[in-house]
Coordinates of C-alpha atoms in Angstrom, one line a residue:
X22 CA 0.0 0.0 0.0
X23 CA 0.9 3.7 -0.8
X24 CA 0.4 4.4 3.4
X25 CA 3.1 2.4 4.0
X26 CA 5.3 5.3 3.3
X27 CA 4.0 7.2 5.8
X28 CA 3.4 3.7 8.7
X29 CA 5.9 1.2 8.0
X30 CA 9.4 1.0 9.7
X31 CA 11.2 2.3 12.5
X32 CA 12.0 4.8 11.1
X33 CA 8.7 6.4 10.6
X34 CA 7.9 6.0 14.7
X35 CA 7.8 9.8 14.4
X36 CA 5.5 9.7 11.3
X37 CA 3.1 6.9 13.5
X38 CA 2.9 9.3 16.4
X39 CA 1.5 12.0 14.2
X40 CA -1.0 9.4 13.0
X41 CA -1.8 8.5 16.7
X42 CA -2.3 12.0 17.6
X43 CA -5.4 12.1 15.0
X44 CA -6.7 8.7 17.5
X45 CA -5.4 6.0 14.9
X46 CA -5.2 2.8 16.2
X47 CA -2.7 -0.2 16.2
X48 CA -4.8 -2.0 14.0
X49 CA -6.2 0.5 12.0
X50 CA -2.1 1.0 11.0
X51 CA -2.6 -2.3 8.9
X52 CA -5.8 -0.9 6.8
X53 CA -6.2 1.3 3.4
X54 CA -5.2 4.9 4.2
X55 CA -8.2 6.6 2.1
X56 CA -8.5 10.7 1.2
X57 CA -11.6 12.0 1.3
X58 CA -11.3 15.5 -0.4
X59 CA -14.4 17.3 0.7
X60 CA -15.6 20.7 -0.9
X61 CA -18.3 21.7 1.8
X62 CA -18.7 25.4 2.7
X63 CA -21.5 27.6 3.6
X64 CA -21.5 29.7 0.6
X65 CA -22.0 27.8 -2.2
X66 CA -26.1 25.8 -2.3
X67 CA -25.0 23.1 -3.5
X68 CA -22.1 22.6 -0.8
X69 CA -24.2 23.2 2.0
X70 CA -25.3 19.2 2.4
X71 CA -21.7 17.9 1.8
X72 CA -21.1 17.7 5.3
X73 CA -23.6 15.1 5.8
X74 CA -22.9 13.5 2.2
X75 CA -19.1 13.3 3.0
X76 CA -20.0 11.3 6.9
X77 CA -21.6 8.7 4.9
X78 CA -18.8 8.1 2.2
X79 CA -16.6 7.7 5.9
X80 CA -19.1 5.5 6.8
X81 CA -18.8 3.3 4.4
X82 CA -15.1 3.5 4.3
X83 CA -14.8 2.3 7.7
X84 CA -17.6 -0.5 7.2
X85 CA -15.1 -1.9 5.1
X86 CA -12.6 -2.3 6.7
X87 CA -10.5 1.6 5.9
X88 CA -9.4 4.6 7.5
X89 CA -10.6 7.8 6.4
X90 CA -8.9 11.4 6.6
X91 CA -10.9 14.2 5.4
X92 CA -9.8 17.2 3.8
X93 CA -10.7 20.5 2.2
X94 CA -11.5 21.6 -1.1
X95 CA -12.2 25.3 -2.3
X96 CA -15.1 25.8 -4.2
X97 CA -16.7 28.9 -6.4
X98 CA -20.4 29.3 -6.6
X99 CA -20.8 30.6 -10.4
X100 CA -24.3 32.6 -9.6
X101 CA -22.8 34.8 -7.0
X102 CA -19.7 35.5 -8.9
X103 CA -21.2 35.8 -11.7
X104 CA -21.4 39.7 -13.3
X105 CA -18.7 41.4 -11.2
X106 CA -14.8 41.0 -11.1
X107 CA -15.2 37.5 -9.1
X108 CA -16.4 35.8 -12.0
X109 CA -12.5 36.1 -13.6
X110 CA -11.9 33.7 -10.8
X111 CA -14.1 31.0 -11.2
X112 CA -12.4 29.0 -14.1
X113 CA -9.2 29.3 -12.7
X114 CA -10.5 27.7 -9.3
X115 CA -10.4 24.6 -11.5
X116 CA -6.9 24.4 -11.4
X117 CA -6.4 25.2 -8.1
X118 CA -8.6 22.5 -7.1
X119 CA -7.2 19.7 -9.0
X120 CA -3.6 21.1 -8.0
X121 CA -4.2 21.2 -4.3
X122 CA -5.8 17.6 -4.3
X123 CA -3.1 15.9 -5.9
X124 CA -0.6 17.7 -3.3
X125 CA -3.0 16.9 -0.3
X126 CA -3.1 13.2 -1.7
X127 CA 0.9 12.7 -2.5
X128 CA 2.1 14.6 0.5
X129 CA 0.5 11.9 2.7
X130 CA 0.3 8.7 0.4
X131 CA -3.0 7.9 0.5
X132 CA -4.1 4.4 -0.7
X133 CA -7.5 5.3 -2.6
X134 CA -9.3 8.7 -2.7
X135 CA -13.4 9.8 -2.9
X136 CA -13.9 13.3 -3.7
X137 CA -17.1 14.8 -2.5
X138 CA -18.3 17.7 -4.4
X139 CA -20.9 19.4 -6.8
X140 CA -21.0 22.6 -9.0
X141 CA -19.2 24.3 -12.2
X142 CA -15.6 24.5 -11.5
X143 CA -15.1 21.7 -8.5
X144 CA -16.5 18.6 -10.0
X145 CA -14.2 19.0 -13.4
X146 CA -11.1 20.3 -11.2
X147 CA -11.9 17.0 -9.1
X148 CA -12.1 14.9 -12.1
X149 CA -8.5 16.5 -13.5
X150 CA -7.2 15.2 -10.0
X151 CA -8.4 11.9 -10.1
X152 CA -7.3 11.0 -13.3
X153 CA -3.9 12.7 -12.7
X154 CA -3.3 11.0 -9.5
X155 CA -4.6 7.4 -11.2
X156 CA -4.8 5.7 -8.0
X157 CA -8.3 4.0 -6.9
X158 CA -10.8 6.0 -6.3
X159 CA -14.5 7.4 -6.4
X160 CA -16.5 10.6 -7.3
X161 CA -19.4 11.2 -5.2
X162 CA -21.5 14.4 -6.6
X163 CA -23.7 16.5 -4.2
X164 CA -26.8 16.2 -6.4
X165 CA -29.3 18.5 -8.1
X166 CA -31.6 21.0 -5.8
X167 CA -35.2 20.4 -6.2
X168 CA -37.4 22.6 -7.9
X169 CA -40.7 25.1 -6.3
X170 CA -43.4 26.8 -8.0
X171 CA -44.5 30.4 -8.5
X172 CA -48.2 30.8 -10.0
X173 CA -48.4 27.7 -10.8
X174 CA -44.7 27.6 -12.9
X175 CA -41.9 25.6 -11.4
X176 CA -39.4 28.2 -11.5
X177 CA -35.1 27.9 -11.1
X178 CA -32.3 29.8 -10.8
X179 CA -32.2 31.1 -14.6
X180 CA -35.4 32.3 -14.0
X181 CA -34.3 34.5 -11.1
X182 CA -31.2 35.7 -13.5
X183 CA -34.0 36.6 -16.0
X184 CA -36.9 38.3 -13.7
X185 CA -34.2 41.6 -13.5
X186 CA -35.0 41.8 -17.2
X187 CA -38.6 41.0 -17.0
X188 CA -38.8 44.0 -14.3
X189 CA -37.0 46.6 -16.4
X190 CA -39.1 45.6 -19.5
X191 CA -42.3 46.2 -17.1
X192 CA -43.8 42.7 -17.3
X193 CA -43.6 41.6 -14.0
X194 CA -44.1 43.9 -10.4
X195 CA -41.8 44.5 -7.6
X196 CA -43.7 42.1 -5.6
X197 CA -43.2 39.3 -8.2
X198 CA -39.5 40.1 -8.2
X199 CA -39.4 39.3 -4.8
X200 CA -41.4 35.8 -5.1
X201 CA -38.2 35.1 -7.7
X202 CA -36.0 36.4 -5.4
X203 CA -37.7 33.8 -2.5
X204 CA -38.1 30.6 -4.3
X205 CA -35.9 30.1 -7.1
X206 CA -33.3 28.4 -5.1
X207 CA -35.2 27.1 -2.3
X208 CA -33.1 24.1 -1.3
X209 CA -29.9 22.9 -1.2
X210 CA -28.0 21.4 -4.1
X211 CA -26.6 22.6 -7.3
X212 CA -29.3 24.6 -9.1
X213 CA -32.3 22.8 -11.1
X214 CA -31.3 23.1 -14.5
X215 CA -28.9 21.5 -17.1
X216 CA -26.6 24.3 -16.1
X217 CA -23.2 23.0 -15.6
X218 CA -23.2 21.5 -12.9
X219 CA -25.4 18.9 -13.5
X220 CA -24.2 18.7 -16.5
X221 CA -20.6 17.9 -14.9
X222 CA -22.5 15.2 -12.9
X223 CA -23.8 13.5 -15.3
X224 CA -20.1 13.4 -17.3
X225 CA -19.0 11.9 -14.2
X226 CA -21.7 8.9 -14.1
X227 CA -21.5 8.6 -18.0
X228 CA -17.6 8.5 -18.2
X229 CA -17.6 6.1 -15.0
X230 CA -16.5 7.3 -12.3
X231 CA -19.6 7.3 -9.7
X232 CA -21.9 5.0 -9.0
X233 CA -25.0 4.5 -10.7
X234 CA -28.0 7.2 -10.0
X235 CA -25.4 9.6 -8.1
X236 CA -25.8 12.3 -10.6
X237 CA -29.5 13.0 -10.2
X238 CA -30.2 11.4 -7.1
X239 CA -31.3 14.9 -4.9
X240 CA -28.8 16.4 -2.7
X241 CA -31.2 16.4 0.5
X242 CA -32.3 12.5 -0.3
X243 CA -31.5 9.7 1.5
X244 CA -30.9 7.6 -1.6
X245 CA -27.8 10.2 -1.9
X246 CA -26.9 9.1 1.3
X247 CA -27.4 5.6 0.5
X248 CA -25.2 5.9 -2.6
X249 CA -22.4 8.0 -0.7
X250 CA -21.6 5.1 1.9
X251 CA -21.7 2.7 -1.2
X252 CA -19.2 4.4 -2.6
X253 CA -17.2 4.3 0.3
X254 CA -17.0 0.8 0.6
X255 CA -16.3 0.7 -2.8
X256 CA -13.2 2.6 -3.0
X257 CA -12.1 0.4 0.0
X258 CA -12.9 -2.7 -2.6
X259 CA -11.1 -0.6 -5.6
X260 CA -7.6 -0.4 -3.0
X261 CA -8.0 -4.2 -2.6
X262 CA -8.2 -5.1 -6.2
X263 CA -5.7 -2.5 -7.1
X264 CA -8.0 -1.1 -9.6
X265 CA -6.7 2.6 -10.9
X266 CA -8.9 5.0 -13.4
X267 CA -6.5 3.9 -16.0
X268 CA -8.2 0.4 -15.6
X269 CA -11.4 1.4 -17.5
X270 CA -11.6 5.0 -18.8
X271 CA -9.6 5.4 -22.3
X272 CA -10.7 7.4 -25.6
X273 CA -14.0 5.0 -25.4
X274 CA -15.3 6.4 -21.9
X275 CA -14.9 10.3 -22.8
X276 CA -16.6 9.0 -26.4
X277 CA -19.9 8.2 -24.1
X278 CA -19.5 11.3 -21.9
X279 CA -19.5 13.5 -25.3
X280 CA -22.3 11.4 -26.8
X281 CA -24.3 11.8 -23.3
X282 CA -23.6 15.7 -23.7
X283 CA -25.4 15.5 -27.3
X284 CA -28.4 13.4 -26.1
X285 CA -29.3 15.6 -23.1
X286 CA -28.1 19.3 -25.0
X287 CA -25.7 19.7 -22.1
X288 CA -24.0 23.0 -20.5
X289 CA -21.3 24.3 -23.3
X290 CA -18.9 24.3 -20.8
X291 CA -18.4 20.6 -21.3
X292 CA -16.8 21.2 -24.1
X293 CA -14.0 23.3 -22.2
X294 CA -14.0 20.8 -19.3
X295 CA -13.8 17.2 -20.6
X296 CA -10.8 18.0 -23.2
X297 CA -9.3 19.1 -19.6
X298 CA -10.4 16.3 -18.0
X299 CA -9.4 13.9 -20.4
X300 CA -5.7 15.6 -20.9
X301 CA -4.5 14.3 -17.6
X302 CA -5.1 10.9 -18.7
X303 CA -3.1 11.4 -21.7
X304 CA -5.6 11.5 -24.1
X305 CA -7.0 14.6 -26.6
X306 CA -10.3 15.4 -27.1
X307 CA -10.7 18.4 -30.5
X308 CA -13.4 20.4 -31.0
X309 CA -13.9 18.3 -34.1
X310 CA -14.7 15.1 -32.4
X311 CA -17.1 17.3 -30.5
X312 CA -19.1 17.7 -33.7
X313 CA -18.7 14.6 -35.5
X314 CA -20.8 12.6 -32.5
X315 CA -23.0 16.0 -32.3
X316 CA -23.9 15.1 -36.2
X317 CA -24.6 12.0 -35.5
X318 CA -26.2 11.5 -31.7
X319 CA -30.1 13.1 -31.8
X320 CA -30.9 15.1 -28.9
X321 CA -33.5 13.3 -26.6
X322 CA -34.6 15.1 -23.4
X323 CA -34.8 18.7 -23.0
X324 CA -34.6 20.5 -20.2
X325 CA -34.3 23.7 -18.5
X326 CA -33.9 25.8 -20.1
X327 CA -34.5 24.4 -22.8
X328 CA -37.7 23.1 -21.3
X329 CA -39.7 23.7 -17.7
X330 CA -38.4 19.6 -17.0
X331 CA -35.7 20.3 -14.2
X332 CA -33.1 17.5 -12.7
X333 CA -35.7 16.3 -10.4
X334 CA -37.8 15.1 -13.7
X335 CA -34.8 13.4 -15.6
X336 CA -34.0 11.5 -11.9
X337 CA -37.9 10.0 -12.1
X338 CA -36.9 8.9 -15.7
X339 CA -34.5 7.0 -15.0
X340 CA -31.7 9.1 -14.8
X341 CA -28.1 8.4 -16.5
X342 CA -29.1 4.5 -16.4
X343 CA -32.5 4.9 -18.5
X344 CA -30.5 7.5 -20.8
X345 CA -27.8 4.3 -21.5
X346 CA -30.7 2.4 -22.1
X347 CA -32.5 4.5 -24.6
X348 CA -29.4 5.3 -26.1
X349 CA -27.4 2.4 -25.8
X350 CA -26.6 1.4 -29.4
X351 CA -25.0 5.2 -29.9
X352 CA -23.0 4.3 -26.4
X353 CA -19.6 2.1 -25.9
X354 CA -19.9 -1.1 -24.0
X355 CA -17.1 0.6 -21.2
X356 CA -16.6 -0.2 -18.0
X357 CA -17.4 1.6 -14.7
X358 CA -16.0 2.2 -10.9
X359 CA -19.4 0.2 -9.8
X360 CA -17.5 -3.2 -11.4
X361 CA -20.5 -2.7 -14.1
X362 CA -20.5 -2.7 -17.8
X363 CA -22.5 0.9 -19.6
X364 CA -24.8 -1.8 -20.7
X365 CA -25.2 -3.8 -17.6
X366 CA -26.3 -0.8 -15.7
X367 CA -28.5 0.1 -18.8
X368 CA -30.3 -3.4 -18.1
X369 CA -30.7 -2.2 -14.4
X370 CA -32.7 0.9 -15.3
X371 CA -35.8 2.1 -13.1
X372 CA -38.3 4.3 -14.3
X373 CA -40.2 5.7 -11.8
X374 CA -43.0 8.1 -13.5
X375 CA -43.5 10.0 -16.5
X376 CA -40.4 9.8 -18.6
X377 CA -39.2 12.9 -20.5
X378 CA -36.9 10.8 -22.3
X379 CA -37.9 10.3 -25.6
X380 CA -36.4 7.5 -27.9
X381 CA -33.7 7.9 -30.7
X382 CA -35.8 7.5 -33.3
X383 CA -37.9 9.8 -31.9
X384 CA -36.1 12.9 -30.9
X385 CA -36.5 16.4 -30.2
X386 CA -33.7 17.4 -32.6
X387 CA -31.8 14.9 -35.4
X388 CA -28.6 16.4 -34.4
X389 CA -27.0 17.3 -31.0
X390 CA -27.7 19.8 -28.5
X391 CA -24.0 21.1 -28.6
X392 CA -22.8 23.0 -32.0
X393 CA -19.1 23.9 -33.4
X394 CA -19.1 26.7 -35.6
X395 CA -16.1 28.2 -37.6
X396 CA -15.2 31.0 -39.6
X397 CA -13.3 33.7 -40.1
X398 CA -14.7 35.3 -36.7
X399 CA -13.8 31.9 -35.1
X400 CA -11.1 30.0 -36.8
X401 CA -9.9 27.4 -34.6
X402 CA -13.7 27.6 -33.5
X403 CA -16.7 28.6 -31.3
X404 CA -19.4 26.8 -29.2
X405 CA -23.3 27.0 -28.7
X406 CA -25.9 25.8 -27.0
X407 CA -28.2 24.7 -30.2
X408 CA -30.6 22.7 -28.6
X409 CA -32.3 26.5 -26.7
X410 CA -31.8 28.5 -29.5
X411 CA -35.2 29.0 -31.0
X412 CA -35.7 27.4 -34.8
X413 CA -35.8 30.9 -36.6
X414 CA -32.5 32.0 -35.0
X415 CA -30.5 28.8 -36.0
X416 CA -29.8 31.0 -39.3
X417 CA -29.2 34.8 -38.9
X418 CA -27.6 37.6 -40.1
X419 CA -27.3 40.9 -38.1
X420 CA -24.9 44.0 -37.1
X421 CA -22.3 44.1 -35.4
X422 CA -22.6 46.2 -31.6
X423 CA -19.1 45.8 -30.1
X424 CA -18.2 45.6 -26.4
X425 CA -14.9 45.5 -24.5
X426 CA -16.6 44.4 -21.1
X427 CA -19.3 42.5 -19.7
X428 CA -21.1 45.6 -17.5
X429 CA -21.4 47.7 -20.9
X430 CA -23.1 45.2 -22.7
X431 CA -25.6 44.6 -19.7
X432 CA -25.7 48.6 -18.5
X433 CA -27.0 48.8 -23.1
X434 CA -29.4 45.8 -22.8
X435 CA -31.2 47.0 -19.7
X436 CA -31.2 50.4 -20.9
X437 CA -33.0 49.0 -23.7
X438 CA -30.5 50.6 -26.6
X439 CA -30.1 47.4 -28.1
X440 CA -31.9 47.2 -31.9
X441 CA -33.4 44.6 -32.7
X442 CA -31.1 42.8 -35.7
X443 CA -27.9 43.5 -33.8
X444 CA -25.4 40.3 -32.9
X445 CA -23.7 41.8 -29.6
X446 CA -20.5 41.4 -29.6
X447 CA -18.6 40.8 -26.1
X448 CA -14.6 40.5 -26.4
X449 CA -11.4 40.5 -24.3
X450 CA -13.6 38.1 -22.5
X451 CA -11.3 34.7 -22.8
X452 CA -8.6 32.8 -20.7
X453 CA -6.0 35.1 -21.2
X454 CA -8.2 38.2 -21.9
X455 CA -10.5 38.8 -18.7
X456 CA -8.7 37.1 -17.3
X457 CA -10.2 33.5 -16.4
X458 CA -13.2 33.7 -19.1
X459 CA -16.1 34.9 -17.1
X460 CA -19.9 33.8 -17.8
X461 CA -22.1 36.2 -19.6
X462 CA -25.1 34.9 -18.6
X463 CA -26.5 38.2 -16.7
X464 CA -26.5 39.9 -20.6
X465 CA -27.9 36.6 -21.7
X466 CA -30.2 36.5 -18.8
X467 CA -31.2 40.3 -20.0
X468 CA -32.0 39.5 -23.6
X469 CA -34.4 36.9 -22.6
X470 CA -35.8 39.1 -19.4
X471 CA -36.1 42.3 -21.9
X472 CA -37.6 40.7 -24.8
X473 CA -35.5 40.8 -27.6
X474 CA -36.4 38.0 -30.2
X475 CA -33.8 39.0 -32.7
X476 CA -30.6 39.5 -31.0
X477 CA -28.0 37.4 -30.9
X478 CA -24.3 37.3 -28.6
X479 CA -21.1 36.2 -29.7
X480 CA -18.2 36.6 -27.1
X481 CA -14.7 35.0 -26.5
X482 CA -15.7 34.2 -22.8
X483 CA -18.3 31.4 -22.0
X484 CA -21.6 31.0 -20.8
X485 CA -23.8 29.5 -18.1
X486 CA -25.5 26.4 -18.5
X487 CA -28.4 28.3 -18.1
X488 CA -28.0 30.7 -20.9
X489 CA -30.9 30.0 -23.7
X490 CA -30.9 31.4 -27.3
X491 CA -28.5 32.1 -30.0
X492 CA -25.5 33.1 -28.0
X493 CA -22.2 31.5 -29.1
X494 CA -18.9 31.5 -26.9
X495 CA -15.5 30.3 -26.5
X496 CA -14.7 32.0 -30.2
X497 CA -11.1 30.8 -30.6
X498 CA -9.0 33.0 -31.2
X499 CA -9.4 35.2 -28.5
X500 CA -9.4 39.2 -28.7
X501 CA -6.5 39.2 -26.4
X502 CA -4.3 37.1 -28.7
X503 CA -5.3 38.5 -31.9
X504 CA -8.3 36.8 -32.7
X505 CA -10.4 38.6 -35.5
X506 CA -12.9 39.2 -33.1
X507 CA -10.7 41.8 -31.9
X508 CA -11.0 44.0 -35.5
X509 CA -15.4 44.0 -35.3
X510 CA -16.4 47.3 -35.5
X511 CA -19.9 48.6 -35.1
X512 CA -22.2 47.9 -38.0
X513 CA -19.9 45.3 -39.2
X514 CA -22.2 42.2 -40.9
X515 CA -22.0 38.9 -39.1
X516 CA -23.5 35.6 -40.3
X517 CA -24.6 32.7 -37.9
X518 CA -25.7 29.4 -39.9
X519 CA -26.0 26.6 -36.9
X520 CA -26.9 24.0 -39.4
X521 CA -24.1 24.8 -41.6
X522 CA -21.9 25.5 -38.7
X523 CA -20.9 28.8 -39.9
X524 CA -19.5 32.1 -38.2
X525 CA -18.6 34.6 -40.7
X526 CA -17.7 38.4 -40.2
X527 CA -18.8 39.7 -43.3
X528 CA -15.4 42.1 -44.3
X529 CA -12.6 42.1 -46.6
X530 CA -9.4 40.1 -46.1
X531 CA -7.8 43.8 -47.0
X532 CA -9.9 45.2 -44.9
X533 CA -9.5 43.2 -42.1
X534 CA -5.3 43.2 -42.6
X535 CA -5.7 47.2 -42.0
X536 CA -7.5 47.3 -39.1
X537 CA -5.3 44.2 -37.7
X538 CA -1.9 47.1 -38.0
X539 CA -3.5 49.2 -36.0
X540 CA -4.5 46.6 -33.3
X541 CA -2.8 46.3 -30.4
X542 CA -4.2 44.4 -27.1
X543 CA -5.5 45.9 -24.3
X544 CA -3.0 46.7 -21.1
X545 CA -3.9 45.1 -17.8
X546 CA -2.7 45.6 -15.0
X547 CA -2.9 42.0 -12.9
X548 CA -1.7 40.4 -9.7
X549 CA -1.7 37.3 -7.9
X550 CA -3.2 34.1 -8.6
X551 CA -4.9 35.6 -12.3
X552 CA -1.0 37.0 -13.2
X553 CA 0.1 33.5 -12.6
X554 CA -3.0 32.3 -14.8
X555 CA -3.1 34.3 -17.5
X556 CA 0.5 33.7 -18.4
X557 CA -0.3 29.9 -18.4
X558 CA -3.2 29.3 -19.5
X559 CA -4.1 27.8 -23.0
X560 CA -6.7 28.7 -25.8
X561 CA -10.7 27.7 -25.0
X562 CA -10.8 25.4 -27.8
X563 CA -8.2 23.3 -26.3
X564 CA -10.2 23.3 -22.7
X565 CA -8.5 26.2 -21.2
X566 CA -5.9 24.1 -19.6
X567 CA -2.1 25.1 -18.6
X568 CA 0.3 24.9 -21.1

C-alpha cells in the first residue's frame, strides 16, 4: 500500500505518532489509508449538504474495513460571482482544485481517494485530480436542488437571473421580483437546471467514475446518502483489487460522456471541461470530435432551459441508467468504478414516472444539442448551445454592436439601446483576456428578461449552463491574442448558420489586414493568482488548460 510510506518502519515511529495523535489505532495502521477531499462550505447551495454527504462516504469506508482522513477543497459558486470581477476567478478555481488535491493526496500517500463535491468548476477540477493521480478512487456528486413553483410555474435559478430583465421591461411587479427572489433556489443542491453542474454530474456517471443514479439522485435525499456510503465501501474494494482510473476510462469512456452531452443538449462548458479532464489521462479530445458525434447523436430530453423539466424530472426517468438504455446502441460497451459494464447498468434501469426521455428515433432534434461553428470570426472555432436556441434564429444575419466588457453590454441591454437585428459582440472576455473567461449569462439572462427575439451574442468568454438562445462562446482566437474578433467594429455584418456551422464576419481580407496594423491588445494591470494564470493558460478550444 501507498500508506506504507508514511506507517511502516522504525523509522517512521515519528510519522506513527503524528498518525496516533489524530486517534489511529494499532490496527487500524494495517488498513487502506483513504483521502476524502471534501468541498463543503457555507457559501455555495449546492455545498451546504456535503457535510452530511461526506460522513456517509466515511461510513462506508470504515464498514469496510479503511481509514478515512478528510480534507478540504475550495469551491466557487458561479451565480454569486457571476457579473462582477469574481467571475474572472471561477475558471481558474479549476486548477487550483485539482492542483491542491493531488498535493493533499501525494504529501500523505493515501491508498484510494473519494472526492465529495458538486458545481461548475469543482467537479471538473476533481475529475483532472483523479485522473492525474490514477490511483483507486471514487467521485461522489452533491446532487441537483429540487425545484418550487411560482403561480403555478416551477421556477429555477435562470429564472431568477431573467426576472431583473422581466422588471426593467415592465412585465412583471416589484412584488413578483421578490417571489423570484424567495423561491428560485429554495433548497440545497446545485441549481435545477442543465446548467453546468449537472451537467458535470452527469459526465461523471457517463464517463464512470460514480456509482449509478449519483448524478441525479437529490442532494437532501436519503438515496444520496445511501449511494455515498456505497461508494465508500467501494473505493475500499477498488484499493483491494488494485483497480486505478486507468483500468477502465480510455478514448471510449470520454466518447460516451461526449455522446451523453449531445443526447441531453448539455452545458457548453463541457466542451472546455472534458478535453481538460481527459488531458491528464493522456488522451485529446478536439473540438472536431465534439461535432462529428454532435452530427450524428439526436438530442432526446430537453430540459431547463431548454424546457420547464428540471433534474428532479430526468432523476424520475431513469436518470443516467435509463439514458444508456435508450441510447445504448450510440454508447460504448465501457466499463465503470461500480464493477458494471454501460450496458449492464442500462439493463438495471428504473423508471419511476413520466419519462421525459424520448427514444432515438424519436427525438426532439436529429442532431446534438451542442454545436461547433467556424469561420473567419472563429477560426480554430466557437461553441453553442443549439438545442435552446429557437428554430428561426438557427440562421441569422445581423450587425455588429461591439463591447470590450461585460457591464457595458448589460448597462445597453437594460437600458433597452439594443436594436433589434444586432449580434452583440462581447470580447477581451477569454482565458488570457479577462482574465479566467467569465460567464455572460447576466447579458444573456437580459436579452431573454427584456424581450428581444432577434438578438444574438457572440463573445470570446463562455456561458452559463443556463443561458438560452443564440448566444455563441469560447470564439477561438481570443481578442487578447489576436483573434479577428478583436477587428469587429460597429455595423460590421455577421452571419450565424448553426446547421451549416458557420460564423462569418462579413469584411474584406484587406480590410481586415488594416485594421489588424493598428490593433494592439488591451494593457492590464494583474496580480496574484490571475497574473500567474493568464501567463499559463491555453486557448478555449483546447479546454483552457495550462500549457
Amino acid at each position: 500500500m501507498r500508506s506504507d510510506d508514511v506507517k511502516k518502519g522504525v523509522e517512521r515511529v515519528a510519522h506513527r505518532a503524528l498518525l496516533k495523535a489524530l486517534g489511529i489505532t494499532d490496527d487500524e495502521m494495517d488498513k487502506p489509508f483513504i483521502g476524502v477531499a471534501n468541498a463543503y462550505n457555507t457559501i455555495i447551495p449546492g455545498h451546504m449538504s456535503l457535510d452530511r454527504i461526506t460522513r456517509a462516504v466515511k461510513d462506508g469506508i470504515y464498514s469496510a474495513g479503511g481509514v478515512p482522513f478528510e480534507f478540504g477543497v475550495i469551491g466557487i459558486c458561479d451565480g454569486i460571482a457571476m457579473g462582477h470581477d469574481g467571475m474572472k476567478f471561477a475558471l481558474p478555481s479549476r486548477e487550483l482544485i485539482a492542483d491542491s488535491i493531488e498535493a493533499m493526496v501525494q504529501a500523505h500517500r493515501f491508498d484510494g481517494l473519494v472526492v465529495v463535491g458538486s458545481c461548475d468548476k469543482i467537479v471538473p477540477g476533481m475529475l483532472m485530480a483523479v485522473l492525474r493521480l490514477n490511483i483507486p478512487a471514487v467521485v461522489v456528486t452533491g446532487g441537483p436542488m429540487m425545484p418550487e413553483k411560482v403561480s403555478g410555474r416551477t421556477v429555477t435559478i435562470s429564472t431568477a437571473f431573467e426576472a431583473a430583465g422581466m422588471y426593467k421591461a415592465g412585465k412583471i411587479s416589484e412584488k413578483e421580483l421578490k417571489l423570484y427572489e424567495d423561491f428560485c433556489a429554495p433548497y440545497c443542491g446545485s441549481c435545477q437546471g442543465l446548467y453546468t453542474a449537472n451537467t458535470m454530474q452527469i459526465m461523471t456517471e457517463t464517463l464512470g467514475l460514480s456509482l449509478p443514479y449519483c448524478a441525479t439522485s437529490p442532494c437532501g435525499s436519503s438515496r444520496k446518502l445511501r449511494v455515498a456510503k456505497e461508494s465508500g465501501k467501494r473505493v475500499v474494494e477498488l484499493v483491494k483489487e488494485n483497480i486505478q482510473p486507468s483500468n477502465y476510462i480510455n478514448e471510449k469512456s470520454f466518447e460516451n460522456a461526449i455522446t451523453m452531452d449531445m443526447l441531453i443538449g448539455g452545458s457548453t462548458n463541457t466542451v472546455l471541461h472534458l478535453p481538460a479532464i481527459a488531458r491528464e489521462a493522456g488522451i485529446k479530445l478536439p473540438l472536431d470530435l465534439f461535432d462529428e458525434i454532435g452530427r450524428r447523436t439526436p438530442h432526446i430530453v430537453a430540459i431547463d432551459p431548454a424546457s420547464s423539466y428540471t433534474i428532479a424530472d430526468l432523476d424520475e426517468s431513469g436518470g443516467v441508467p435509463m439514458l444508456f438504455k435508450k441510447a445504448k446502441e450510440l454508447l460504448n460497451n465501457e466499463m465503470t468504478v461500480s464493477g458494471l459494464k454501460v450496458y449492464e447498468i442500462a439493463e438495471k434501469a428504473i423508471l419511476r414516472g413520466e419519462s421525459i426521455i424520448r427514444d432515438i428515433d424519436n427525438p426532439l432534434h436529429r442532431e446534438g444539442g451542442i454545436a461547433i461553428l467556424k469561420g473567419n470570426l472563429a477560426e480554430r472555432g466557437a461553441v453553442v448551445k443549439a438545442a435552446a436556441v429557437q428554430d428561426e434564429m438557427m440562421v441569422f444575419e445581423g450587425f455588429a454592436r461591439c463591447f470590450d466588457s461585460e457591464q457595458e453590454a448589460l448597462k445597453s441591454i437594460l437600458n433597452n439601446e439594443i436594436e433589434e437585428g444586432e449580434i452583440i459582440i462581447i470580447r477581451y472576455m477569454g482565458p488570457k483576456g479577462a482574465p479566467g473567461m467569465p460567464e455572460m449569462l447576466l447579458p444573456t439572462a437580459a436579452i431573454s428578461g427584456m424581450g428581444y427575439s432577434r438578438v444574438a451574442l457572440v463573445t470570446d468568454g463562455r456561458f452559463s449552463g443556463a443561458t438560452r438562445g443564440p448566444c455563441i462562446g469560447h470564439v477561438s482566437p481570443e481578442a487578447m491574442v489576436g483573434g479577428n474578433i478583436a477587428l469587429v467594429k460597429n455595423g460590421d455584418r455577421i452571419s450565424i448558420d448553426i446547421p451549416s456551422r458557420k460564423l462569418e464576419l462579413k469584411v474584406e481580407k484587406d480590410e481586415l489586414a488594416e485594421r489588424r496594423e493598428k490593433w494592439s491588445p488591451p494593457e492590464k494591470k494583474l496580480t496574484g493568482y490571475l497574473s500567474k494564470y493568464a501567463k499559463l493558460v491555453g486557448s478555449a478550444d483546447e479546454g483552457a488548460a495550462f500549457e
